[in-house]
Amino acid sequence: MTVNGNVSFWYAAGGVPAPRPPLPGDLRADVAIVGAGYTGLWTAYYLKKAEPSLNVVVLEARFAGFGASGRNGGWLANTITGGRTGYEKSHGRAVVGRFQELLNEAVDEVCKVAEAEGIDADIVKGGELLVARNRAQLARLHELAEEEQRWPEGGARLLTSEETADRVKVASALGGMHVPHCARIHPAKLVRGLAAAVERLGVSIYEDTEVTEILPGAAVTRRGRVEARHVLRATEGFTANLKGLHREWLPMNSSMIVTAPLPAAAWDEIGWEGHETLEDLAHAYVYLQRTADDRIAIGGRGVPYRYGSRTDTDGATQPGTIAMLTSILHGMFPAARGQAIEHAWSGVLGVPRDWKATVGYDPASGLGWAGGYVGTGVTATNLAGRTLSGLVLGSAGELATMPWVNRKIRRWEFEPLRWIAVQAMYALYHRADRAEARGLARTSKLALFADKVSGRGY
């Protein structure tokens, strides 16, 4: 029987962590961080490493890693959220190239910190593998490869169908692309280890402490008020729950399933010995990993958005989404047929109106923020945490010049406009993917129209 919800499969083995104490009442701190996911914890980590005397507190509505940090697909990738093109137009080729290099380096930084702090997060740096499974996807792959030639910083390499199969035998794969700057991780092990590391540095994490409003100089909760010179928002997909920020970022849903461990005979057929993270070139793409205990975890969009920016609690996902992901899994890997789907879950990620992540800090008010990663934030949170820490301390240097710093983004539309837009966008993506799978021509126009609906600039 498939377990549905219970936060995510990543907590199945050890269970959700024992609760930390909530905020005991009003208090003062130097820095108050709202949200105990990757962004908040990395920010706390680098603040305390740079200035051990700082009094840093982290406020969390549920428990550290409850949100996307404990539910994601486990991709420590070098992706620039929203792509490079828009940033190139606004900041120039050299700056964007350096931004890409910093994200490449951030992959290794996470690996180094995990080793230094004794965090066993099942990390294997096998790179990222993109696979084209029909002719339309192959055409997009070649277009992407041509674009990647302009960005050697990304390290991408086009693969033939034979080279792709040498890595992973995906059914009907016509070609692929490998990006070396990516590692497979266990998301919950990383976030739990990072929370323990910041506590060893002297950071206080208060759980079951929902912040309802962020003000200059204070974070307001139902358990008390934390006054601090610096108040930093790291709430990602749950930002819409904060007073005055309902339309700041849209909470987009993503869902995952995971199989039972596959037998050795299945892995002999599939390969995947390099533990690359894997995705296809569909418009409504899926993302996969081979777990440390030989399962396949696959994720994608099910019901992408709930009306009124509502967010889930326990991670349950719809039966139709489970069936869809299972069908895609079996289509890619026939050897997985007959293997039980042991767990399904979902979660929310933050989507800015222009689909680009941002890091910002206002010295006058002491307010800072980071997020809006649109599902590509596992690595970006580390760079964001270092950047936000540097902005607070006045030591950001080169990081402050990167194109995601202090960007101004317009808010999402009022309902029902944003619900209609998201539903229309994904309906068009799914329609385009179905048409492409049947070999119909000129289906890309549907997806291009969906990009216009969403406002995505890539």
mmCIF file of C-alpha atoms in Angstrom, residues 58 97 133 152 269 333 368:
data_model
loop_
_atom_site.group_PDB
_atom_site.id
_atom_site.type_symbol
_atom_site.label_atom_id
_atom_site.label_comp_id
_atom_site.label_asym_id
_atom_site.label_seq_id
_atom_site.Cartn_x
_atom_site.Cartn_y
_atom_site.Cartn_z
ATOM 1 C CA VAL A 58 15.595 30.987 13.639
ATOM 2 C CA GLY A 97 29.082 33.904 -16.680
ATOM 3 C CA ARG A 133 12.571 10.801 -25.626
ATOM 4 C CA PRO A 152 31.113 26.982 -21.408
ATOM 5 C CA GLU A 269 18.998 -3.616 -17.258
ATOM 6 C CA PHE A 333 12.074 2.242 -17.206
ATOM 7 C CA GLY A 368 16.172 40.932 4.084
#
